[in-house]
Amino acid sequence: MNKPKKVVLAYSGGLDTSIILKWLQTEYGCEVVTFTADLGQGEELEPARAKAELLGVKPQNIFIRDVREEFVRDFVFPMFRANAVYEGLYLLGTAIARPLISKHLVEIARETGADAVAHGATGKGNDQVRFELSAYALEPDIKVIAPWREWDLTSRTRLLEFAEANQIPIAKDKRGEAPFSVDANLLHTSSEGKVLEDPSQEAPDYVCQRTVAPEDAPDTPEMVEIGFERGDAVAVNGERLSPAMLLTKLNELGAKHGVGRLDLVEGRYVGMKSRGVYETPGGTILLAAHRGIESITLDRGAAHLKDELMPRYAELIYFGYWFSPEREMLQAAIDRSQEHVSGTVRVKLYKGAASVVARWSDHSLYSEAHVTFEEDAGAYDQQDAAGFIKLNALRLRLLANRDRRLRG
Amino acid sequence: MNKPKKVVLAYSGGLDTSIILKWLQTEYGCEVVTFTADLGQGEELEPARAKAELLGVKPQNIFIRDVREEFVRDFVFPMFRANAVYEGLYLLGTAIARPLISKHLVEIARETGADAVAHGATGKGNDQVRFELSAYALEPDIKVIAPWREWDLTSRTRLLEFAEANQIPIAKDKRGEAPFSVDANLLHTSSEGKVLEDPSQEAPDYVCQRTVAPEDAPDTPEMVEIGFERGDAVAVNGERLSPAMLLTKLNELGAKHGVGRLDLVEGRYVGMKSRGVYETPGGTILLAAHRGIESITLDRGAAHLKDELMPRYAELIYFGYWFSPEREMLQAAIDRSQEHVSGTVRVKLYKGAASVVARWSDHSLYSEAHVTFEEDAGAYDQQDAAGFIKLNALRLRLLANRDRRLRG
Amino acid sequence: MNKPKKVVLAYSGGLDTSIILKWLQTEYGCEVVTFTADLGQGEELEPARAKAELLGVKPQNIFIRDVREEFVRDFVFPMFRANAVYEGLYLLGTAIARPLISKHLVEIARETGADAVAHGATGKGNDQVRFELSAYALEPDIKVIAPWREWDLTSRTRLLEFAEANQIPIAKDKRGEAPFSVDANLLHTSSEGKVLEDPSQEAPDYVCQRTVAPEDAPDTPEMVEIGFERGDAVAVNGERLSPAMLLTKLNELGAKHGVGRLDLVEGRYVGMKSRGVYETPGGTILLAAHRGIESITLDRGAAHLKDELMPRYAELIYFGYWFSPEREMLQAAIDRSQEHVSGTVRVKLYKGAASVVARWSDHSLYSEAHVTFEEDAGAYDQQDAAGFIKLNALRLRLLANRDRRLRG
Amino acid sequence: MNKPKKVVLAYSGGLDTSIILKWLQTEYGCEVVTFTADLGQGEELEPARAKAELLGVKPQNIFIRDVREEFVRDFVFPMFRANAVYEGLYLLGTAIARPLISKHLVEIARETGADAVAHGATGKGNDQVRFELSAYALEPDIKVIAPWREWDLTSRTRLLEFAEANQIPIAKDKRGEAPFSVDANLLHTSSEGKVLEDPSQEAPDYVCQRTVAPEDAPDTPEMVEIGFERGDAVAVNGERLSPAMLLTKLNELGAKHGVGRLDLVEGRYVGMKSRGVYETPGGTILLAAHRGIESITLDRGAAHLKDELMPRYAELIYFGYWFSPEREMLQAAIDRSQEHVSGTVRVKLYKGAASVVARWSDHSLYSEAHVTFEEDAGAYDQQDAAGFIKLNALRLRLLANRDRRLRG
């Protein structure tokens, strides 16, 4: 790879990406462009501007964008149409944010004439894969720099030495090493590493910082009604909200009731297992509610096909293939199913749980006339069931006859 | 269909199946054999014997069997190896019991020389299909009688008239109509119909009778440790238990903590949607724990394949195809994966939730050496990730190159 | 079911559907509307008009439509985008025509105010299911009459008696019973029944009437070049053709070279196996060519996903679920993949075989620069493969380490 | 990676692997053990022994094994039970041989105390992946050396110079560069590269050397009857044969009739597309015959599940995951289905085609009694079809009702 001349860096303003910034300048002697995104991680972004300037980034090379609405509308919501969970549990909060960041990195590279992008993900994790597959899919000849895979700053001590030698300010609480690593955005907060590395040990209380513990949640349940249109949530308790505002609202409700905590071991794309603690308060409510509205508006054939496709779809997102033809094919199938997924779901929040208790819709396929135990006025002829069963049984009977024949 | 001469009836001892018993005798003039199973539904069985005798069944034609161990060992546990849930939520508690009952009906038919079996499921539900597909798969030429599809006792009034006309004792609380219909066994209790028929209305409090409400559960969490061997639970809190005793134990714990309540709308095999309220206290704990032990002992490739196969597997059981070649094929694949699914999982029970908080195993694939944020002593070469990503990206880059070429 | 007042009959003009026409008039006393379609079966349609009039159908109730272009454009081509084959072999020639016929039956019912439709399929086959599922999906309250399931004309003799008694003209060659049953349309000709009922006996030579025997085909191969745009064939040997004309052209070529004969046993939806002999000359060429153009224009990820979805898609069409949400979902996924499936394929036709020998496209993803055995000027870094393999192997190595550890 | 001390090399005796042998000795200064396998590639093996000795390999380090029976019995036959084809066409002839070779390399490494294995596959292809994933899966800490990814002998000239400098004999016909690259074993011969690199150009006649051209095949068809037991072929024309002898026999028949030629473009695991020409004479017959015997002995449910699983199974083998839990799971499912896949199939061979024309079995599920157009003596009640269709249509009718309701 030829040396890059101009690099767009995914820059948080924190110590690690500041070190990367400086390292890119010194190691490659290249111009650095910074991209700082508001993904709803709950941090102010303007300090990142000041810090980038301090580190010598030209003002016109500093890009700060609020991408919260784009994130929820174009990434989170399409994914929730699929009821996507990875390995049965994980709501993909980190995985779904990475392609969005790469999309902006590539766009800014085009705008600024940069020939490379850089990110702060390590060589052991999934995020490097997600960043890079997305970048290559959008800009096939872009250079990608992953300093953690390249440099020799392989210990905390050396990192701090490098920071000091390069006048990078070090916040006092960053002197010591964090007891675990955190990633946050509007959908979730994940924690992993260090104190969490032994999966036989319970996660310490202090790990979860976004939601209250179920034990500390209110003793009284709270009901929330979520309105859907064509598969996407559009209203909370009757109030229409933009995608990001809606998820923010659900996050508040979920956090208050201790909803969405998860402690699991997952299989990384790079081959090892890792333990993570996730908090997805609003997303957990949304998933339950979406399944709830689908339960009355989605045909069984469509619903079962969706369920069969989902694990693959979730795997693709987890592995980093958001911008791939096969993810887009699955999305087309899923979106095709959502035309009538409209209506309202009531969810009960209580001590960590989000439980659907009622659902209604103009688009409902539920037919009380058919299902009733009462007289159904001819809606359904029970005699039909006899033929239905007889023909479905035919091949099983032919099998049983063969077995009997062969046994003699 | 020629008239049956001797019918084995799935007989609960309750009013409805007593009416069926008498109706079979009068309508077909045939000898009736009764089969009453202890599936853990929590009712005494001996009254069924007395009642059958009262209704004229010969003592040698009365079969009462405790099938709890068989139920859990041969049906529930194999199903839980698959992490089976129907439509994302339902743990299949009713569905999994039906093939077992049919298996005994057919065996008793062979023993007694009966040429038919009969069941008390209606013509609108899934259970008729499950009973009958199972029966035909095991005994292809058996006759199956489903009185609810045949007779003219289509109202409560006519049923009671028939009962009275035939000296069938009617318990006082059966005079009025039950506000909903219940099915119970060791795995779950389901409620449906009547007061539950409007899915926009919350289920009344009195519907759930097996578990306490989460609001009424203890304010202090309780930890339970579940030991697994080759995919099956074998111990609770260090005590080895038989399959049925183990599930009984988990049911007690779950019921106490309000675990396993579910209110949903599902797609029946016969084509309409129906609303059900399920209580699966022990099963819900077991499912979480099984996923927990798999998370450290099952390879990612195996785990993802299982997740992809699961919806089909669950559908087969829900639809009644337990005794089918395709269910057996999927079972073979699933069972093949469970060889090393051994170890222990700690689950926290609190206010309706069962959450895995720790897991350990001699068979663990989790490698702290690989995953650690610390120096890993060469277990993993981060440079490998660069090539891994580069080749996984190649096809995406070729795609992007094409798009660029065609755009000119 | 209340008696129908006005019935739209799928009417071929042949003896069997003429008997049905008359039977509907006499049995139900209802007005009959006839629909006769030119699906490319190779029969003149005007005689059907005369015959319908002769049997008392009002001129305004006689509908004759050339649906060949609609058939190929809206049914055959979408299906071929999926490379659909049932049970590995059958190209679904009969199955794909049924929903089209039902669509017209329903439309004509709306136009004429009819309350029922009728078809001439028997109660043992798949076609009844396909006709009726399609009709119900498009017009949920339509009545469907399937005379073969209802009447007592269960032998050839009784049918002929009924025909004679009702002045239905009987062609001389219809006096005797046909040695097998035939269905034909632009895509294929199928033969089944009678002389074909024993699958251990080779099909007689006279069964195949649409294609020459490979033995009688020209001794010299013929090349044909098929042009594709967005997944559909649009040109043959450089000449742009409409869908139906294109398939007609390929049929001529295929028939001449004995392409597309198939003798198989298939699993019917109603549960039994049946033996069929199929001739699909043009379709067989088209399938090979479509796979050929996909091989250079479709990404591997998309192609493999298509291959995995295909059996389900084919099953849905075979079973009669063309008008179902799940078929439409799969179609959306498949169509999404075809945007760049454009280019040209050369196929060699010889003695029954259609073999792709060359393919090229402006949309090609094939990169000689990458694949070459020669110096590739840096397009591909072979070192990347080492990391790619190392990380893909990691989980397998962890598995092997566990096994070794446990063996001690 | 520490320097290997002793390396087991997959050694053909040809020029390329001889250069590798010498390069390993000189580059790593390590002891080389050679493994030469008779996979049915049609070459004598003893010259490899002489050549290895000439190059300084100790006699006790030369391993020559006839693995044909193992190859067919343990690799080819299990794969054919699945009807595996990659991307719709490729019968995986090269892919299925690689894990077998790695298995022996690893075994010999254990026997001889070697710490590494080496192979002669390039860094662009699939074979390196297959060799190495298999080796790592069987021996997680083995070193793998892939000289083509490491050395600087990147042109034909440099290779020959190295050979000359190291006294490696160069056959006269190896002086010039081969016009394409060949791999052969009992299942197939593949050709790729050089003259085949442009997929828009037809393959030259001289590429296929194992089968006659269809044009040169006999003008008279030949029938062959293949007997199966539990999914595996066991007899040809009534003569029981061992697996390898049976495949040899079918190869002769296929080669004579020009069966099994294939020209395609495939998607490699490493990301690019490549063009190959394959000759799989016996395998092509076997695949057709296996589908033929399954068509009468395998239940529809099992058959369809197999068809859905097959693309994934084939992908796993193509990608090199033979020794993986997910391949073993799928194999368990497939094998479970083959218990009754026994009987005989007659295949017609003619001018490149292998067509099933008849099939029979004691295990047949085909029921003439059910399928017959004639009077079926009550085997099948056509009335059942009405109910079957009605209930399968119910959900579609509910959908159509909703659409109508919403349209107003």
PDB file of N, CA and C in Angstrom, chain C residues 87 123-124 140-141 149 197 199 202 215 263 268 273 295 298 300 304 315 326 346 348 359 366 370 372-373 376 380 382-383 395 397 404, chain D residues 87 123-124 140-141 149 197 199 202 215 263 268 273 295 298 300 304 315 326 346 348 359 366 370 372-373 376 380 382-383 395 397 404:
ATOM      1  N   GLU C  87     -37.906 -30.093  -6.818  1.00  0.00           N
ATOM      2  CA  GLU C  87     -37.268 -31.379  -6.537  1.00  0.00           C
ATOM      3  C   GLU C  87     -36.075 -31.625  -7.469  1.00  0.00           C
ATOM      4  N   GLY C 123     -59.566 -34.352  -8.322  1.00  0.00           N
ATOM      5  CA  GLY C 123     -59.376 -34.236  -6.881  1.00  0.00           C
ATOM      6  C   GLY C 123     -58.104 -34.886  -6.377  1.00  0.00           C
ATOM      7  N   LYS C 124     -57.324 -35.415  -7.281  1.00  0.00           N
ATOM      8  CA  LYS C 124     -56.091 -36.086  -6.857  1.00  0.00           C
ATOM      9  C   LYS C 124     -54.837 -35.278  -7.134  1.00  0.00           C
ATOM     10  N   PRO C 140     -61.803 -13.465  -2.104  1.00  0.00           N
ATOM     11  CA  PRO C 140     -61.912 -14.406  -0.976  1.00  0.00           C
ATOM     12  C   PRO C 140     -63.273 -15.079  -0.826  1.00  0.00           C
ATOM     13  N   ASP C 141     -64.327 -14.464  -1.346  1.00  0.00           N
ATOM     14  CA  ASP C 141     -65.649 -15.059  -1.136  1.00  0.00           C
ATOM     15  C   ASP C 141     -66.193 -15.763  -2.355  1.00  0.00           C
ATOM     16  N   ARG C 149     -64.538 -33.463  -8.317  1.00  0.00           N
ATOM     17  CA  ARG C 149     -64.643 -33.891  -6.916  1.00  0.00           C
ATOM     18  C   ARG C 149     -66.083 -34.134  -6.503  1.00  0.00           C
ATOM     19  N   GLU C 197     -48.043 -44.884 -15.496  1.00  0.00           N
ATOM     20  CA  GLU C 197     -48.246 -45.025 -14.059  1.00  0.00           C
ATOM     21  C   GLU C 197     -47.250 -45.942 -13.359  1.00  0.00           C
ATOM     22  N   PRO C 199     -43.570 -46.425 -12.672  1.00  0.00           N
ATOM     23  CA  PRO C 199     -42.306 -45.705 -12.866  1.00  0.00           C
ATOM     24  C   PRO C 199     -41.116 -46.625 -13.124  1.00  0.00           C
ATOM     25  N   GLU C 202     -40.133 -47.857 -18.698  1.00  0.00           N
ATOM     26  CA  GLU C 202     -39.757 -46.692 -19.492  1.00  0.00           C
ATOM     27  C   GLU C 202     -40.980 -46.131 -20.229  1.00  0.00           C
ATOM     28  N   GLU C 215     -32.006 -38.893 -30.228  1.00  0.00           N
ATOM     29  CA  GLU C 215     -31.433 -39.760 -31.273  1.00  0.00           C
ATOM     30  C   GLU C 215     -31.778 -39.254 -32.670  1.00  0.00           C
ATOM     31  N   ASP C 263     -38.115 -37.271 -17.402  1.00  0.00           N
ATOM     32  CA  ASP C 263     -38.989 -38.349 -16.920  1.00  0.00           C
ATOM     33  C   ASP C 263     -38.719 -38.447 -15.434  1.00  0.00           C
ATOM     34  N   ARG C 268     -46.455 -34.888  -4.994  1.00  0.00           N
ATOM     35  CA  ARG C 268     -47.572 -33.951  -5.107  1.00  0.00           C
ATOM     36  C   ARG C 268     -47.897 -33.308  -3.757  1.00  0.00           C
ATOM     37  N   LYS C 273     -47.024 -39.648  -4.544  1.00  0.00           N
ATOM     38  CA  LYS C 273     -46.037 -39.434  -5.584  1.00  0.00           C
ATOM     39  C   LYS C 273     -46.667 -39.707  -6.932  1.00  0.00           C
ATOM     40  N   SER C 295     -23.676 -16.226 -13.737  1.00  0.00           N
ATOM     41  CA  SER C 295     -22.353 -16.670 -13.258  1.00  0.00           C
ATOM     42  C   SER C 295     -21.300 -15.581 -13.390  1.00  0.00           C
ATOM     43  N   LEU C 298     -23.547 -11.879 -11.262  1.00  0.00           N
ATOM     44  CA  LEU C 298     -24.143 -11.888  -9.932  1.00  0.00           C
ATOM     45  C   LEU C 298     -23.053 -12.159  -8.899  1.00  0.00           C
ATOM     46  N   ARG C 300     -21.256 -13.456  -5.558  1.00  0.00           N
ATOM     47  CA  ARG C 300     -21.347 -14.766  -4.916  1.00  0.00           C
ATOM     48  C   ARG C 300     -22.341 -14.774  -3.749  1.00  0.00           C
ATOM     49  N   HIS C 304     -25.515 -17.247  -3.848  1.00  0.00           N
ATOM     50  CA  HIS C 304     -25.716 -18.334  -2.890  1.00  0.00           C
ATOM     51  C   HIS C 304     -27.016 -18.149  -2.124  1.00  0.00           C
ATOM     52  N   GLU C 315     -41.149 -24.655  -4.399  1.00  0.00           N
ATOM     53  CA  GLU C 315     -42.203 -25.377  -3.680  1.00  0.00           C
ATOM     54  C   GLU C 315     -43.479 -24.548  -3.613  1.00  0.00           C
ATOM     55  N   GLU C 326     -45.577 -14.785   1.025  1.00  0.00           N
ATOM     56  CA  GLU C 326     -44.226 -15.330   1.100  1.00  0.00           C
ATOM     57  C   GLU C 326     -43.612 -15.489  -0.282  1.00  0.00           C
ATOM     58  N   ARG C 346     -23.797 -17.773 -24.863  1.00  0.00           N
ATOM     59  CA  ARG C 346     -23.866 -18.674 -26.008  1.00  0.00           C
ATOM     60  C   ARG C 346     -24.115 -20.095 -25.509  1.00  0.00           C
ATOM     61  N   LYS C 348     -24.813 -24.135 -26.558  1.00  0.00           N
ATOM     62  CA  LYS C 348     -24.671 -25.153 -27.600  1.00  0.00           C
ATOM     63  C   LYS C 348     -25.818 -26.158 -27.452  1.00  0.00           C
ATOM     64  N   ARG C 359     -19.909 -16.667 -22.289  1.00  0.00           N
ATOM     65  CA  ARG C 359     -20.793 -15.634 -21.720  1.00  0.00           C
ATOM     66  C   ARG C 359     -19.985 -14.360 -21.559  1.00  0.00           C
ATOM     67  N   TYR C 366     -16.454 -10.675 -13.390  1.00  0.00           N
ATOM     68  CA  TYR C 366     -15.274 -11.503 -13.605  1.00  0.00           C
ATOM     69  C   TYR C 366     -14.074 -10.597 -13.846  1.00  0.00           C
ATOM     70  N   HIS C 370      -7.646 -10.263 -11.514  1.00  0.00           N
ATOM     71  CA  HIS C 370      -7.526 -10.907 -10.213  1.00  0.00           C
ATOM     72  C   HIS C 370      -7.228 -12.394 -10.323  1.00  0.00           C
ATOM     73  N   THR C 372      -5.965 -14.209 -12.797  1.00  0.00           N
ATOM     74  CA  THR C 372      -4.925 -14.733 -13.689  1.00  0.00           C
ATOM     75  C   THR C 372      -3.819 -15.493 -12.968  1.00  0.00           C
ATOM     76  N   PHE C 373      -3.321 -16.518 -13.637  1.00  0.00           N
ATOM     77  CA  PHE C 373      -2.152 -17.241 -13.159  1.00  0.00           C
ATOM     78  C   PHE C 373      -0.894 -16.398 -13.403  1.00  0.00           C
ATOM     79  N   ASP C 376      -0.181 -10.290 -11.672  1.00  0.00           N
ATOM     80  CA  ASP C 376      -1.440  -9.549 -11.649  1.00  0.00           C
ATOM     81  C   ASP C 376      -1.281  -8.068 -11.293  1.00  0.00           C
ATOM     82  N   TYR C 380      -4.073  -8.360  -6.421  1.00  0.00           N
ATOM     83  CA  TYR C 380      -4.401  -9.293  -5.348  1.00  0.00           C
ATOM     84  C   TYR C 380      -3.122  -9.603  -4.595  1.00  0.00           C
ATOM     85  N   GLN C 382      -1.338 -12.111  -2.317  1.00  0.00           N
ATOM     86  CA  GLN C 382      -1.500 -13.489  -1.839  1.00  0.00           C
ATOM     87  C   GLN C 382      -1.282 -13.607  -0.328  1.00  0.00           C
ATOM     88  N   GLN C 383      -0.555 -12.658   0.242  1.00  0.00           N
ATOM     89  CA  GLN C 383      -0.365 -12.702   1.690  1.00  0.00           C
ATOM     90  C   GLN C 383      -1.684 -12.562   2.444  1.00  0.00           C
ATOM     91  N   ARG C 395     -11.902 -20.650  14.976  1.00  0.00           N
ATOM     92  CA  ARG C 395     -12.908 -21.390  15.745  1.00  0.00           C
ATOM     93  C   ARG C 395     -12.707 -22.906  15.625  1.00  0.00           C
ATOM     94  N   ARG C 397      -9.834 -24.356  15.311  1.00  0.00           N
ATOM     95  CA  ARG C 397      -8.701 -24.690  16.166  1.00  0.00           C
ATOM     96  C   ARG C 397      -9.112 -24.705  17.637  1.00  0.00           C
ATOM     97  N   ARG C 404      -8.881 -32.063  22.306  1.00  0.00           N
ATOM     98  CA  ARG C 404      -7.619 -32.588  22.813  1.00  0.00           C
ATOM     99  C   ARG C 404      -7.545 -32.461  24.328  1.00  0.00           C
TER     100      ARG C 404
ATOM    101  N   GLU D  87     -23.267 -23.822  -6.667  1.00  0.00           N
ATOM    102  CA  GLU D  87     -23.783 -22.829  -7.614  1.00  0.00           C
ATOM    103  C   GLU D  87     -24.557 -23.485  -8.747  1.00  0.00           C
ATOM    104  N   GLY D 123      -1.893 -18.901  -3.713  1.00  0.00           N
ATOM    105  CA  GLY D 123      -2.553 -17.989  -2.798  1.00  0.00           C
ATOM    106  C   GLY D 123      -3.820 -17.368  -3.337  1.00  0.00           C
ATOM    107  N   LYS D 124      -4.189 -17.752  -4.548  1.00  0.00           N
ATOM    108  CA  LYS D 124      -5.389 -17.161  -5.143  1.00  0.00           C
ATOM    109  C   LYS D 124      -6.588 -18.094  -5.139  1.00  0.00           C
ATOM    110  N   PRO D 140      -4.737 -28.500  15.805  1.00  0.00           N
ATOM    111  CA  PRO D 140      -4.860 -27.041  15.875  1.00  0.00           C
ATOM    112  C   PRO D 140      -3.540 -26.291  15.914  1.00  0.00           C
ATOM    113  N   ASP D 141      -2.468 -26.921  16.383  1.00  0.00           N
ATOM    114  CA  ASP D 141      -1.217 -26.183  16.507  1.00  0.00           C
ATOM    115  C   ASP D 141      -0.213 -26.507  15.412  1.00  0.00           C
ATOM    116  N   ARG D 149       2.620 -18.794  -1.492  1.00  0.00           N
ATOM    117  CA  ARG D 149       2.316 -17.491  -0.888  1.00  0.00           C
ATOM    118  C   ARG D 149       3.576 -16.834  -0.337  1.00  0.00           C
ATOM    119  N   GLU D 197      -8.925 -18.449 -19.405  1.00  0.00           N
ATOM    120  CA  GLU D 197      -9.185 -17.299 -18.547  1.00  0.00           C
ATOM    121  C   GLU D 197     -10.201 -16.303 -19.086  1.00  0.00           C
ATOM    122  N   PRO D 199     -13.798 -15.996 -20.184  1.00  0.00           N
ATOM    123  CA  PRO D 199     -15.025 -16.810 -20.203  1.00  0.00           C
ATOM    124  C   PRO D 199     -15.923 -16.524 -21.397  1.00  0.00           C
ATOM    125  N   GLU D 202     -14.904 -19.815 -26.080  1.00  0.00           N
ATOM    126  CA  GLU D 202     -15.172 -21.239 -25.857  1.00  0.00           C
ATOM    127  C   GLU D 202     -13.877 -21.965 -25.516  1.00  0.00           C
ATOM    128  N   GLU D 215     -20.097 -35.336 -29.457  1.00  0.00           N
ATOM    129  CA  GLU D 215     -20.184 -35.566 -30.904  1.00  0.00           C
ATOM    130  C   GLU D 215     -19.471 -36.850 -31.306  1.00  0.00           C
ATOM    131  N   ASP D 263     -18.687 -26.427 -18.345  1.00  0.00           N
ATOM    132  CA  ASP D 263     -17.876 -25.225 -18.538  1.00  0.00           C
ATOM    133  C   ASP D 263     -18.584 -24.132 -17.757  1.00  0.00           C
ATOM    134  N   ARG D 268     -15.153 -18.016  -6.230  1.00  0.00           N
ATOM    135  CA  ARG D 268     -14.218 -18.596  -5.266  1.00  0.00           C
ATOM    136  C   ARG D 268     -14.435 -18.029  -3.870  1.00  0.00           C
ATOM    137  N   LYS D 273     -14.100 -14.363  -9.179  1.00  0.00           N
ATOM    138  CA  LYS D 273     -14.735 -15.401  -9.979  1.00  0.00           C
ATOM    139  C   LYS D 273     -13.672 -16.088 -10.827  1.00  0.00           C
ATOM    140  N   SER D 295     -36.346 -40.276  -5.662  1.00  0.00           N
ATOM    141  CA  SER D 295     -37.671 -39.816  -6.091  1.00  0.00           C
ATOM    142  C   SER D 295     -38.767 -40.805  -5.739  1.00  0.00           C
ATOM    143  N   LEU D 298     -37.870 -41.511  -1.045  1.00  0.00           N
ATOM    144  CA  LEU D 298     -37.728 -40.477  -0.033  1.00  0.00           C
ATOM    145  C   LEU D 298     -39.043 -39.709   0.069  1.00  0.00           C
ATOM    146  N   ARG D 300     -41.613 -36.693   0.647  1.00  0.00           N
ATOM    147  CA  ARG D 300     -41.556 -35.321   0.140  1.00  0.00           C
ATOM    148  C   ARG D 300     -40.998 -34.353   1.176  1.00  0.00           C
ATOM    149  N   HIS D 304     -37.643 -32.282   0.377  1.00  0.00           N
ATOM    150  CA  HIS D 304     -37.617 -30.824   0.269  1.00  0.00           C
ATOM    151  C   HIS D 304     -36.660 -30.216   1.286  1.00  0.00           C
ATOM    152  N   GLU D 315     -21.769 -25.377  -0.239  1.00  0.00           N
ATOM    153  CA  GLU D 315     -20.914 -24.221   0.022  1.00  0.00           C
ATOM    154  C   GLU D 315     -19.859 -24.564   1.063  1.00  0.00           C
ATOM    155  N   GLU D 326     -20.747 -27.642  11.599  1.00  0.00           N
ATOM    156  CA  GLU D 326     -21.968 -27.410  10.829  1.00  0.00           C
ATOM    157  C   GLU D 326     -22.088 -28.377   9.657  1.00  0.00           C
ATOM    158  N   ARG D 346     -32.461 -47.135 -13.647  1.00  0.00           N
ATOM    159  CA  ARG D 346     -31.912 -47.338 -14.989  1.00  0.00           C
ATOM    160  C   ARG D 346     -31.645 -45.969 -15.617  1.00  0.00           C
ATOM    161  N   LYS D 348     -30.089 -43.841 -18.920  1.00  0.00           N
ATOM    162  CA  LYS D 348     -29.731 -43.908 -20.335  1.00  0.00           C
ATOM    163  C   LYS D 348     -28.576 -42.953 -20.598  1.00  0.00           C
ATOM    164  N   ARG D 359     -37.078 -46.615 -12.510  1.00  0.00           N
ATOM    165  CA  ARG D 359     -36.582 -46.784 -11.131  1.00  0.00           C
ATOM    166  C   ARG D 359     -37.572 -47.665 -10.375  1.00  0.00           C
ATOM    167  N   TYR D 366     -44.017 -44.855  -3.785  1.00  0.00           N
ATOM    168  CA  TYR D 366     -44.934 -44.608  -4.892  1.00  0.00           C
ATOM    169  C   TYR D 366     -46.109 -45.568  -4.776  1.00  0.00           C
ATOM    170  N   HIS D 370     -52.922 -45.043  -5.158  1.00  0.00           N
ATOM    171  CA  HIS D 370     -53.366 -43.680  -4.844  1.00  0.00           C
ATOM    172  C   HIS D 370     -53.398 -42.780  -6.065  1.00  0.00           C
ATOM    173  N   THR D 372     -53.533 -43.461  -9.303  1.00  0.00           N
ATOM    174  CA  THR D 372     -54.141 -43.892 -10.553  1.00  0.00           C
ATOM    175  C   THR D 372     -55.309 -43.017 -11.017  1.00  0.00           C
ATOM    176  N   PHE D 373     -55.410 -42.849 -12.310  1.00  0.00           N
ATOM    177  CA  PHE D 373     -56.569 -42.193 -12.907  1.00  0.00           C
ATOM    178  C   PHE D 373     -57.785 -43.137 -12.873  1.00  0.00           C
ATOM    179  N   ASP D 376     -59.850 -46.180  -7.669  1.00  0.00           N
ATOM    180  CA  ASP D 376     -58.762 -46.491  -6.728  1.00  0.00           C
ATOM    181  C   ASP D 376     -59.215 -47.274  -5.503  1.00  0.00           C
ATOM    182  N   TYR D 380     -58.139 -43.208  -1.800  1.00  0.00           N
ATOM    183  CA  TYR D 380     -58.045 -41.754  -1.700  1.00  0.00           C
ATOM    184  C   TYR D 380     -59.442 -41.184  -1.850  1.00  0.00           C
ATOM    185  N   GLN D 382     -61.482 -38.100  -2.778  1.00  0.00           N
ATOM    186  CA  GLN D 382     -61.293 -36.795  -3.412  1.00  0.00           C
ATOM    187  C   GLN D 382     -61.959 -35.672  -2.613  1.00  0.00           C
ATOM    188  N   GLN D 383     -62.960 -36.031  -1.828  1.00  0.00           N
ATOM    189  CA  GLN D 383     -63.606 -34.997  -1.012  1.00  0.00           C
ATOM    190  C   GLN D 383     -62.613 -34.369  -0.025  1.00  0.00           C
ATOM    191  N   ARG D 395     -55.939 -18.443   5.279  1.00  0.00           N
ATOM    192  CA  ARG D 395     -55.147 -17.248   5.560  1.00  0.00           C
ATOM    193  C   ARG D 395     -55.069 -16.317   4.352  1.00  0.00           C
ATOM    194  N   ARG D 397     -57.453 -15.957   2.195  1.00  0.00           N
ATOM    195  CA  ARG D 397     -58.740 -15.273   2.123  1.00  0.00           C
ATOM    196  C   ARG D 397     -58.830 -14.167   3.166  1.00  0.00           C
ATOM    197  N   ARG D 404     -59.510  -5.800   0.769  1.00  0.00           N
ATOM    198  CA  ARG D 404     -60.792  -5.260   0.299  1.00  0.00           C
ATOM    199  C   ARG D 404     -61.361  -4.270   1.299  1.00  0.00           C
TER     200      ARG D 404
END
